[in-house]
Amino acid sequence: MKRLFRTCLLASAMAAGLGLSGPALAAEGPGNDDLLNDAKTTGDVLTYGMGLQAQRFSPLDKLNPESVKGLVPVWSFSFGGEKQRGQESQPIIHDGTIYVTGSYSRLYAVDVKTGQKKWQYDHRLPEGIMPCCDVVNRGAAIYKDKIYFATLDARLVALNKDTGKVVWSKKIEDYKAGYSATAAPLIVDGKVITGNSGGEFGIIGMVEARDAETGELVWQRPTIEGNMGTLNGKESTMTGVLNASWQGDLYKTGGGATWLGGTYDPETKTLFFGTGNPAPWNSHLRPGDNLYTSSTLAIDPANGDIKWHYQTTPHDGWDFDGVNELVSFDLKKDGQTIKAGAKADRNGFFYVLDRTNGKLISASPFVTKITWAKEIDVKTGRPVYIDDNRPGNPANAEKGKPVFSAPAFLGAKNWMPMAYSPATELFYVPANEWGMDIWNEPITYKKGAAYLGAGFTIKPLYDDYIGALRAIDPKTGKIVWEYKNPAPLWGGVLTTGGNLVFTGTPEGYLKAFDAKSGKEVWKFNTGSGVVGSPVTWEQDGEQYVAVVSGWGGAVPLWGGDVAKLVKDINQGGSLWVFKLPKA
Ligand code: CA
Ligand code: CA
């Protein structure tokens, strides 16, 4: 009824506007309920994660391990430009249009049927931006008549979804201090919710909510203990307790960037945001747990208050950013259904938490080698450290004792999102097997300069593969099947009711696997490395699949010996759309 009323209003408004000059009216677009239902509605993809819980599961089953063999490209769309860098985006699909972001803070609207461009927005980036790990963007958000995305100069931009014209543009933080933004925003109850990037520059991690209509700030929640939150323009509550886990003034430059954005669970009305490494990397310069870095924070979307936290790597000394997404799911165990959340952490452990209170249910390794901790104690929820394997204290020397550490700081799993299938009750985790030589160095904070106090070289662990797509049973923590890939995996995962798992490879392929057996059942080479997240939807009775192609991201920049192995992969920038041929 409400929808019908809106549509009528809109129609009359449009009729009244005929022949008049003035701002173009955009069609209404999806509302809050549409976003909440996104995982169930197969005709569109309205949210990053294919549902706010970010299971990346579609119930669609026209494509299955048999029929997928006929999957062919419909069209490919080039992002253009001379600078082709990592394309880590997930497309949004609404009403016949694909909205997709590209490197260098670009956003495109493309016709689903023809691949023809409707509009393009190129954000004008200032000189001196400081993205740590390539000029990527992970995707846009849609709400009512606007499209939202974050830009490398740490701004949040809202565009008219039909014209690409800027409606508002707000500064998240000062790019000159090392802040940037790459995450796909999340929209809950009319608020655009984003994180920030810059953990390598001694920034303060933050989650913030803005009014989707006006861009005005509603609340901010710093991730580092001792910093003050805001609500409606006033101070609200302090994050944690001043100096409880940070000494002196270190909390003012403590890191904890929320660079991957978050997920939302409508059942418990909770936002989940992962937080990055404490700054600097050299852990001897900041005694204590350094809350709430390398953690998952459960946040109240109404006011930004922290409901609970779970820290995966207290006193992180390896850049084990805990930003990895917490995916809500029903854990069926011992005859009970538990409101759980799972997180495949950069530190190598796959955590299952009770998402109503943050209590640890289980933690199991999902890579073959973990040197920094023996295990996670389920009673205390804390890691059992192997102290000798922490990089040594340089004190006044140039360099502390180096150690070989696994996983490498690029993580057992980095940014690339996993998927969960309620049909198979398995998680599909894009993992990497690598280690690093790492050592600490003295460092002092300087605004806008790298704040690491560490040196490193990443090395592969095995000759025949680095990447491993692993199916994990959250009830047992056991790996049910795996697919090994020569190059590191750096793209997102999609799973479907048709018993399929899709993911991309740096070698250029989008691949499909049987979700139960792990058997590879289809592949297509897109011409450059695939490090984006595939999506699927249905249009006019046909099931489509889309993914962006374009090699880049952190591996070529920071991958050490692994970067050398993949140096011959060509860059690119394009959107590919697939479906079965018409019978
Ligand atoms: Ca949907
Ligand atoms: Ca980091």
XYZ file of C-alpha atoms and ligand atoms in Angstrom:
585
model
C 0.000 0.000 0.000
C 2.727 2.393 1.035
C 4.703 1.432 -2.045
C 1.689 2.038 -4.295
C 1.112 5.418 -2.693
C 4.732 6.388 -3.256
C 4.569 5.287 -6.869
C 1.411 7.363 -7.491
C 2.954 10.377 -5.840
C 6.016 9.954 -7.951
C 4.035 9.601 -11.146
C 2.118 12.804 -10.465
C 5.298 14.601 -9.466
C 6.897 13.517 -12.704
C 3.896 14.559 -14.731
C 3.886 17.932 -13.014
C 7.555 18.304 -13.798
C 7.146 17.758 -17.532
C 8.323 20.698 -19.509
C 9.843 22.368 -16.468
C 13.540 22.827 -15.992
C 14.980 21.929 -12.610
C 16.580 18.986 -10.893
C 15.667 15.695 -12.538
C 13.583 13.397 -10.361
C 14.964 9.932 -9.879
C 12.595 6.987 -9.663
C 12.069 5.933 -6.075
C 14.349 2.877 -5.925
C 14.649 0.301 -3.131
C 13.605 1.152 0.426
C 14.693 -0.210 3.793
C 12.535 -3.352 3.567
C 13.966 -4.150 0.152
C 17.474 -3.977 1.591
C 16.472 -6.147 4.578
C 15.008 -8.770 2.203
C 17.784 -8.657 -0.347
C 19.121 -12.156 0.335
C 15.690 -13.656 -0.484
C 14.749 -11.608 -3.551
C 16.420 -13.163 -6.567
C 15.599 -10.446 -9.099
C 18.128 -7.975 -7.748
C 21.345 -7.555 -5.751
C 20.835 -4.483 -3.575
C 23.512 -4.879 -0.914
C 27.196 -5.629 -0.596
C 27.222 -9.234 0.577
C 24.020 -10.166 -1.320
C 22.057 -9.561 1.869
C 23.029 -7.457 4.881
C 24.196 -10.564 6.769
C 26.653 -11.045 3.871
C 26.162 -14.768 3.304
C 26.661 -14.276 -0.438
C 24.118 -17.027 -1.048
C 21.477 -16.920 -3.778
C 18.624 -19.457 -3.724
C 18.692 -19.516 -7.568
C 19.099 -23.017 -8.979
C 18.759 -22.801 -12.761
C 22.523 -22.977 -12.871
C 23.771 -26.197 -11.309
C 26.897 -28.358 -11.688
C 25.456 -29.781 -14.952
C 23.811 -26.743 -16.591
C 26.633 -24.345 -15.681
C 28.748 -25.992 -18.346
C 26.725 -24.015 -20.920
C 27.339 -20.639 -19.224
C 28.636 -18.050 -21.736
C 29.358 -14.310 -21.699
C 26.541 -11.977 -22.734
C 28.722 -8.885 -22.905
C 31.766 -7.234 -21.359
C 32.056 -3.579 -20.425
C 35.417 -1.745 -20.221
C 36.097 0.675 -17.361
C 38.302 2.638 -19.780
C 41.020 5.036 -18.743
C 44.768 4.630 -18.950
C 45.280 3.639 -15.351
C 44.112 0.078 -14.881
C 44.526 -1.169 -11.352
C 42.926 -3.675 -8.967
C 39.166 -4.128 -9.460
C 37.838 -5.440 -6.132
C 34.248 -4.381 -6.590
C 30.923 -6.178 -6.217
C 28.192 -5.120 -8.665
C 24.770 -3.895 -7.436
C 21.826 -4.872 -9.656
C 18.550 -2.955 -9.613
C 15.755 -2.545 -12.141
C 17.739 -3.403 -15.255
C 20.844 -1.464 -14.240
C 24.203 -2.639 -12.901
C 26.005 -0.176 -10.662
C 29.671 -1.019 -10.359
C 32.685 0.807 -8.971
C 36.172 0.790 -10.497
C 39.691 1.676 -9.418
C 40.479 5.380 -8.813
C 37.039 6.026 -7.292
C 34.955 5.605 -10.438
C 31.321 4.485 -10.586
C 29.411 3.210 -13.634
C 25.745 2.542 -14.387
C 25.353 -0.042 -17.144
C 22.279 -1.516 -18.859
C 21.914 -5.172 -17.844
C 20.590 -6.320 -21.209
C 22.933 -4.548 -23.591
C 26.056 -3.648 -21.609
C 25.573 -0.054 -22.717
C 26.773 2.644 -20.348
C 24.042 4.840 -18.853
C 26.359 7.166 -16.971
C 29.810 7.309 -15.391
C 31.058 9.269 -12.399
C 34.808 9.938 -12.098
C 35.612 11.313 -8.672
C 38.215 14.057 -8.903
C 41.015 12.842 -6.630
C 43.451 15.360 -5.162
C 47.236 14.962 -5.315
C 48.665 13.269 -2.254
C 46.105 10.605 -1.422
C 47.665 7.734 0.551
C 45.899 4.454 -0.101
C 48.143 1.770 1.370
C 47.158 -1.107 -0.847
C 46.217 -0.080 -4.368
C 43.569 2.361 -5.554
C 40.699 -0.088 -5.142
C 37.029 0.246 -4.281
C 34.802 -2.603 -3.096
C 31.399 -1.456 -4.199
C 28.456 0.901 -3.971
C 25.245 0.978 -1.943
C 21.756 1.805 -3.226
C 18.855 3.309 -1.255
C 15.741 5.003 -2.633
C 16.849 7.340 -5.418
C 20.556 7.431 -4.640
C 23.777 5.470 -5.097
C 26.495 5.852 -2.484
C 30.199 5.089 -2.488
C 33.363 5.947 -0.596
C 36.371 7.518 -2.304
C 40.138 7.308 -1.922
C 40.353 10.868 -0.571
C 38.213 9.689 2.386
C 34.879 11.097 1.247
C 31.405 9.624 1.006
C 29.489 10.586 -2.132
C 25.767 10.249 -2.916
C 24.695 10.325 -6.575
C 21.312 10.423 -8.273
C 20.924 6.809 -9.361
C 19.415 7.721 -12.731
C 21.768 10.516 -13.785
C 24.991 10.020 -11.804
C 24.807 13.659 -10.655
C 26.246 14.404 -7.201
C 23.531 14.968 -4.571
C 25.936 15.355 -1.655
C 29.605 14.730 -0.933
C 30.938 14.625 2.629
C 34.427 14.428 4.070
C 34.916 11.345 6.249
C 38.379 12.411 7.391
C 41.589 14.200 6.327
C 43.372 12.321 3.534
C 46.543 14.294 4.330
C 46.725 12.466 7.670
C 46.672 9.122 5.853
C 42.921 8.474 5.828
C 41.279 6.926 2.799
C 38.116 4.884 2.131
C 37.557 1.802 0.005
C 34.723 -0.149 1.677
C 31.225 -0.541 0.277
C 28.830 1.443 2.514
C 26.029 -0.308 4.369
C 22.547 1.193 4.640
C 20.416 0.442 7.691
C 17.257 2.306 8.736
C 18.010 5.252 6.458
C 21.585 5.647 7.661
C 24.679 5.187 5.492
C 27.250 3.388 7.615
C 30.927 3.305 6.684
C 34.361 2.642 8.054
C 37.704 4.232 7.265
C 41.119 3.153 5.996
C 44.633 4.206 6.969
C 45.789 1.787 9.684
C 49.348 1.976 8.386
C 49.469 5.733 9.115
C 48.570 5.850 12.810
C 45.027 7.041 12.214
C 42.041 6.318 14.485
C 39.648 3.655 13.247
C 36.046 4.838 13.095
C 32.593 3.646 12.216
C 30.187 6.402 11.302
C 26.551 6.757 10.335
C 25.102 9.532 8.174
C 21.590 10.466 7.212
C 21.142 8.908 3.766
C 19.057 11.855 2.568
C 21.299 14.731 3.632
C 24.693 13.191 4.411
C 24.632 14.788 7.884
C 26.549 12.874 10.524
C 24.354 10.947 12.996
C 26.954 9.147 15.075
C 30.620 8.205 15.144
C 32.210 5.371 17.020
C 36.023 5.381 17.308
C 37.479 1.881 17.603
C 40.343 2.744 19.964
C 39.832 2.815 23.736
C 39.894 6.297 25.212
C 38.472 8.138 22.211
C 35.045 9.765 22.435
C 32.072 8.895 20.255
C 29.508 11.399 18.985
C 25.730 11.347 18.546
C 23.739 14.099 16.831
C 26.636 16.549 16.998
C 27.406 16.011 20.698
C 29.838 13.779 22.559
C 28.165 10.482 23.403
C 30.176 7.794 25.175
C 33.857 6.968 25.376
C 35.057 3.864 23.581
C 36.164 1.488 26.356
C 38.097 2.914 29.290
C 40.862 5.509 28.933
C 44.324 3.912 29.309
C 42.922 0.482 30.197
C 44.735 -1.216 27.328
C 46.869 1.622 25.928
C 49.601 3.529 27.759
C 49.846 7.321 27.851
C 48.799 9.083 24.661
C 49.233 6.097 22.348
C 45.459 5.782 21.977
C 45.544 8.967 19.900
C 47.409 7.198 17.084
C 46.275 3.634 17.736
C 45.084 2.472 14.298
C 42.204 -0.015 14.274
C 40.957 1.063 10.842
C 37.587 -0.355 9.798
C 38.656 -0.474 6.186
C 36.514 -3.393 5.078
C 33.177 -1.965 6.208
C 30.654 -4.082 8.052
C 27.704 -6.433 7.996
C 24.279 -6.126 9.640
C 22.101 -8.703 11.333
C 18.410 -7.691 11.303
C 17.518 -10.479 13.795
C 19.614 -8.997 16.604
C 19.591 -5.454 15.138
C 23.376 -5.353 15.302
C 26.148 -4.015 13.088
C 29.352 -6.036 12.994
C 32.557 -4.217 12.103
C 36.026 -5.727 12.059
C 38.918 -3.545 13.158
C 42.438 -3.476 11.761
C 45.912 -3.611 13.243
C 47.073 -1.472 16.146
C 49.616 1.163 15.171
C 52.534 0.916 14.930
C 53.116 -2.685 13.866
C 56.042 -2.924 16.314
C 54.132 -4.322 19.296
C 56.908 -3.581 21.829
C 56.075 0.117 21.505
C 52.509 -0.366 22.808
C 52.195 -2.807 25.739
C 48.692 -4.128 26.475
C 45.831 -5.690 24.537
C 45.343 -2.467 22.519
C 41.561 -2.652 22.458
C 39.638 -2.631 20.184
C 42.143 -3.361 17.423
C 42.132 -6.675 15.525
C 38.642 -7.313 16.875
C 35.018 -7.638 15.869
C 32.756 -4.916 17.302
C 29.006 -5.381 17.680
C 27.462 -1.927 17.356
C 23.954 -0.574 17.914
C 22.901 1.092 14.624
C 20.671 3.565 16.468
C 23.383 5.338 18.460
C 26.771 3.782 17.685
C 27.212 2.206 21.126
C 29.318 -0.947 21.371
C 27.228 -3.962 22.488
C 30.127 -6.388 22.735
C 33.561 -6.998 21.315
C 35.652 -10.029 20.539
C 39.373 -9.510 20.016
C 40.952 -12.134 17.754
C 44.569 -10.958 18.119
C 45.189 -9.108 21.404
C 48.450 -7.118 21.245
C 48.793 -7.874 17.544
C 52.413 -7.884 16.384
C 51.989 -9.167 12.814
C 49.487 -6.808 11.132
C 46.761 -9.407 11.562
C 44.037 -6.851 10.855
C 40.868 -8.379 12.228
C 38.735 -6.583 9.659
C 37.400 -9.797 8.166
C 33.624 -9.872 7.867
C 31.443 -11.534 10.489
C 28.773 -13.509 8.632
C 25.552 -14.217 10.571
C 24.104 -17.722 10.238
C 22.057 -20.330 12.098
C 24.390 -22.864 13.693
C 22.566 -26.149 14.128
C 24.387 -28.014 16.833
C 23.320 -30.636 19.384
C 19.668 -30.225 18.427
C 19.782 -26.461 18.977
C 19.771 -23.529 16.599
C 22.234 -20.891 17.767
C 22.321 -17.337 16.404
C 25.960 -17.538 15.385
C 28.448 -15.535 13.362
C 31.589 -16.790 11.644
C 34.792 -15.000 10.816
C 37.803 -16.356 8.916
C 40.457 -14.130 10.442
C 43.615 -12.898 8.822
C 45.475 -14.600 11.727
C 44.604 -18.094 10.404
C 41.755 -19.149 12.721
C 38.120 -19.663 11.723
C 36.000 -18.346 14.599
C 32.388 -19.181 15.383
C 30.829 -16.767 17.891
C 27.443 -16.462 19.552
C 26.407 -13.271 17.795
C 24.028 -12.225 20.572
C 26.883 -11.775 23.076
C 30.253 -12.300 21.347
C 31.038 -15.500 23.253
C 33.444 -17.838 21.474
C 31.936 -21.170 20.402
C 34.912 -22.555 18.484
C 38.111 -21.527 16.712
C 39.901 -23.810 14.263
C 42.846 -23.257 11.923
C 41.861 -22.931 8.255
C 45.425 -22.827 6.932
C 48.148 -25.465 7.301
C 50.678 -23.409 9.260
C 50.156 -21.004 12.170
C 53.295 -19.964 14.069
C 52.129 -17.187 16.395
C 49.664 -19.120 18.581
C 49.269 -22.729 19.572
C 45.494 -22.572 19.701
C 42.600 -20.427 20.854
C 41.458 -21.269 24.383
C 37.706 -21.686 24.095
C 37.186 -21.003 27.824
C 38.909 -17.605 27.847
C 38.471 -16.831 24.150
C 42.142 -15.840 24.014
C 45.010 -17.167 21.895
C 47.705 -19.288 23.521
C 50.755 -17.393 22.250
C 54.068 -18.908 21.231
C 56.157 -16.092 22.688
C 59.357 -16.944 20.826
C 57.598 -16.377 17.538
C 56.764 -12.725 18.199
C 59.149 -10.430 16.242
C 61.806 -9.246 18.707
C 62.163 -5.896 20.444
C 64.721 -3.677 18.685
C 64.960 -1.391 21.764
C 67.713 0.993 20.704
C 69.106 -1.217 17.951
C 68.327 -0.666 14.277
C 66.504 -3.950 13.998
C 65.016 -6.485 16.397
C 65.322 -10.270 16.126
C 63.574 -11.405 12.899
C 61.213 -14.365 12.991
C 59.524 -16.434 10.321
C 55.776 -16.041 10.759
C 52.802 -17.765 9.217
C 50.349 -16.614 8.053
C 52.018 -13.631 6.356
C 50.604 -10.207 7.178
C 48.538 -10.326 3.977
C 46.613 -12.940 5.886
C 45.309 -16.473 5.807
C 42.375 -14.566 4.375
C 42.523 -10.919 3.444
C 39.648 -8.646 2.413
C 38.057 -11.107 -0.008
C 34.668 -12.159 1.309
C 33.718 -15.775 2.011
C 30.249 -17.224 1.367
C 27.873 -19.378 3.439
C 25.336 -21.804 2.012
C 22.323 -22.622 4.218
C 21.758 -25.505 1.756
C 25.091 -27.286 2.370
C 25.642 -25.628 5.796
C 29.235 -24.958 4.722
C 31.366 -21.823 4.554
C 33.495 -21.278 1.441
C 36.673 -19.464 2.414
C 39.239 -18.003 -0.011
C 42.494 -18.700 1.880
C 46.203 -18.266 1.168
C 49.194 -20.266 2.335
C 52.159 -17.991 2.888
C 54.558 -16.818 5.553
C 56.985 -13.949 6.078
C 60.274 -12.930 7.559
C 59.330 -10.055 9.860
C 61.353 -7.849 12.179
C 60.711 -4.733 14.230
C 62.390 -1.359 13.971
C 62.163 1.829 16.052
C 59.585 4.358 14.828
C 57.949 7.566 15.989
C 54.598 8.940 14.822
C 54.591 11.625 12.159
C 51.307 12.816 10.658
C 50.762 11.458 7.165
C 53.804 9.133 7.243
C 53.813 5.340 7.382
C 53.787 4.210 11.031
C 54.943 0.600 10.999
C 58.257 0.132 12.761
C 58.628 -3.172 10.965
C 60.150 -4.751 7.878
C 59.063 -7.915 6.104
C 59.349 -10.237 3.100
C 56.437 -12.485 2.161
C 57.248 -16.018 0.969
C 55.133 -18.870 -0.353
C 54.933 -21.975 1.842
C 54.541 -24.475 -1.003
C 55.834 -24.794 -4.556
C 52.602 -25.820 -6.215
C 49.996 -23.464 -4.741
C 49.375 -20.403 -2.581
C 45.598 -19.920 -2.886
C 43.157 -22.460 -1.452
C 39.379 -22.227 -1.634
C 38.229 -24.253 1.370
C 34.789 -25.531 2.330
C 34.555 -25.427 6.128
C 31.937 -27.062 8.330
C 31.200 -24.535 11.108
C 29.889 -27.311 13.388
C 33.260 -29.060 13.495
C 35.762 -26.592 12.059
C 36.819 -29.341 9.646
C 37.779 -28.668 6.036
C 35.389 -30.666 3.849
C 37.055 -29.975 0.495
C 39.619 -27.664 -1.001
C 40.639 -26.319 -4.376
C 44.299 -25.312 -4.683
C 45.297 -22.399 -6.925
C 48.867 -21.530 -8.019
C 48.483 -17.737 -7.453
C 47.078 -16.300 -4.214
C 43.282 -16.015 -4.176
C 42.162 -12.395 -3.879
C 38.506 -12.405 -5.022
C 35.177 -12.858 -3.261
C 33.047 -16.000 -3.230
C 29.411 -16.632 -4.216
C 27.346 -19.747 -3.515
C 23.914 -20.765 -4.817
C 20.909 -22.985 -4.223
C 21.969 -24.735 -7.436
C 24.840 -26.309 -5.474
C 27.523 -24.051 -6.960
C 30.409 -21.992 -5.627
C 31.911 -19.252 -7.814
C 35.197 -17.424 -7.324
C 37.880 -15.739 -9.424
C 41.615 -16.285 -9.775
C 44.536 -13.941 -10.552
C 45.205 -16.140 -13.589
C 42.078 -14.559 -15.084
C 39.439 -17.185 -14.499
C 35.998 -17.018 -13.037
C 35.482 -20.609 -11.867
C 32.515 -22.626 -10.632
C 32.727 -25.604 -8.273
C 30.284 -28.211 -7.061
C 29.386 -26.892 -3.587
C 29.281 -30.366 -2.042
C 32.266 -32.052 -3.666
C 34.528 -29.149 -4.661
C 34.808 -30.497 -8.188
C 35.590 -27.747 -10.710
C 32.674 -27.667 -13.154
C 33.183 -24.499 -15.235
C 35.710 -21.763 -15.952
C 36.062 -18.751 -18.204
C 39.109 -16.537 -18.703
C 38.236 -12.843 -18.449
C 41.578 -11.570 -19.772
C 42.947 -10.152 -16.501
C 43.057 -11.316 -12.896
C 39.702 -11.626 -11.121
C 39.864 -10.052 -7.644
C 36.256 -8.856 -7.447
C 33.191 -10.544 -5.948
C 30.777 -12.374 -8.279
C 26.988 -11.998 -7.981
C 23.986 -13.768 -9.491
C 20.384 -12.715 -10.100
C 17.452 -13.515 -12.308
C 15.927 -11.433 -15.040
C 13.091 -12.411 -17.398
C 13.354 -15.998 -16.200
C 17.081 -16.304 -16.866
C 19.863 -16.599 -14.274
C 22.717 -14.135 -14.763
C 26.205 -14.042 -13.225
C 28.418 -10.942 -13.144
C 31.966 -10.267 -11.994
C 34.584 -7.567 -12.483
C 38.004 -8.388 -13.884
C 41.246 -6.453 -13.319
C 44.340 -7.667 -11.524
C 45.756 -5.654 -8.642
C 45.271 -5.080 -4.932
C 47.851 -5.542 -2.216
C 49.697 -8.612 -3.551
C 51.645 -6.940 -6.404
C 52.566 -4.072 -4.046
C 53.444 -5.888 -0.826
C 53.746 -9.550 -1.766
C 57.573 -9.853 -1.647
C 58.613 -13.142 -3.229
C 54.966 -13.880 -4.110
C 54.688 -10.579 -6.006
C 57.611 -11.736 -8.150
C 55.767 -14.967 -8.962
C 52.716 -13.097 -10.290
C 54.460 -10.122 -11.920
C 53.531 -11.192 -15.457
C 49.754 -11.015 -14.922
C 48.350 -8.177 -17.048
C 46.172 -5.475 -15.563
C 42.684 -4.683 -16.788
C 39.342 -3.220 -15.864
C 36.081 -4.665 -17.113
C 32.705 -5.999 -16.062
C 31.643 -9.413 -17.407
C 28.071 -10.699 -17.515
C 27.151 -14.339 -18.184
C 24.032 -16.439 -18.732
C 22.918 -19.594 -20.474
C 22.110 -19.225 -24.189
C 18.392 -19.045 -25.025
C 17.031 -22.533 -25.719
Ca 17.926 -9.450 -3.831
Ca 47.015 -3.338 8.299
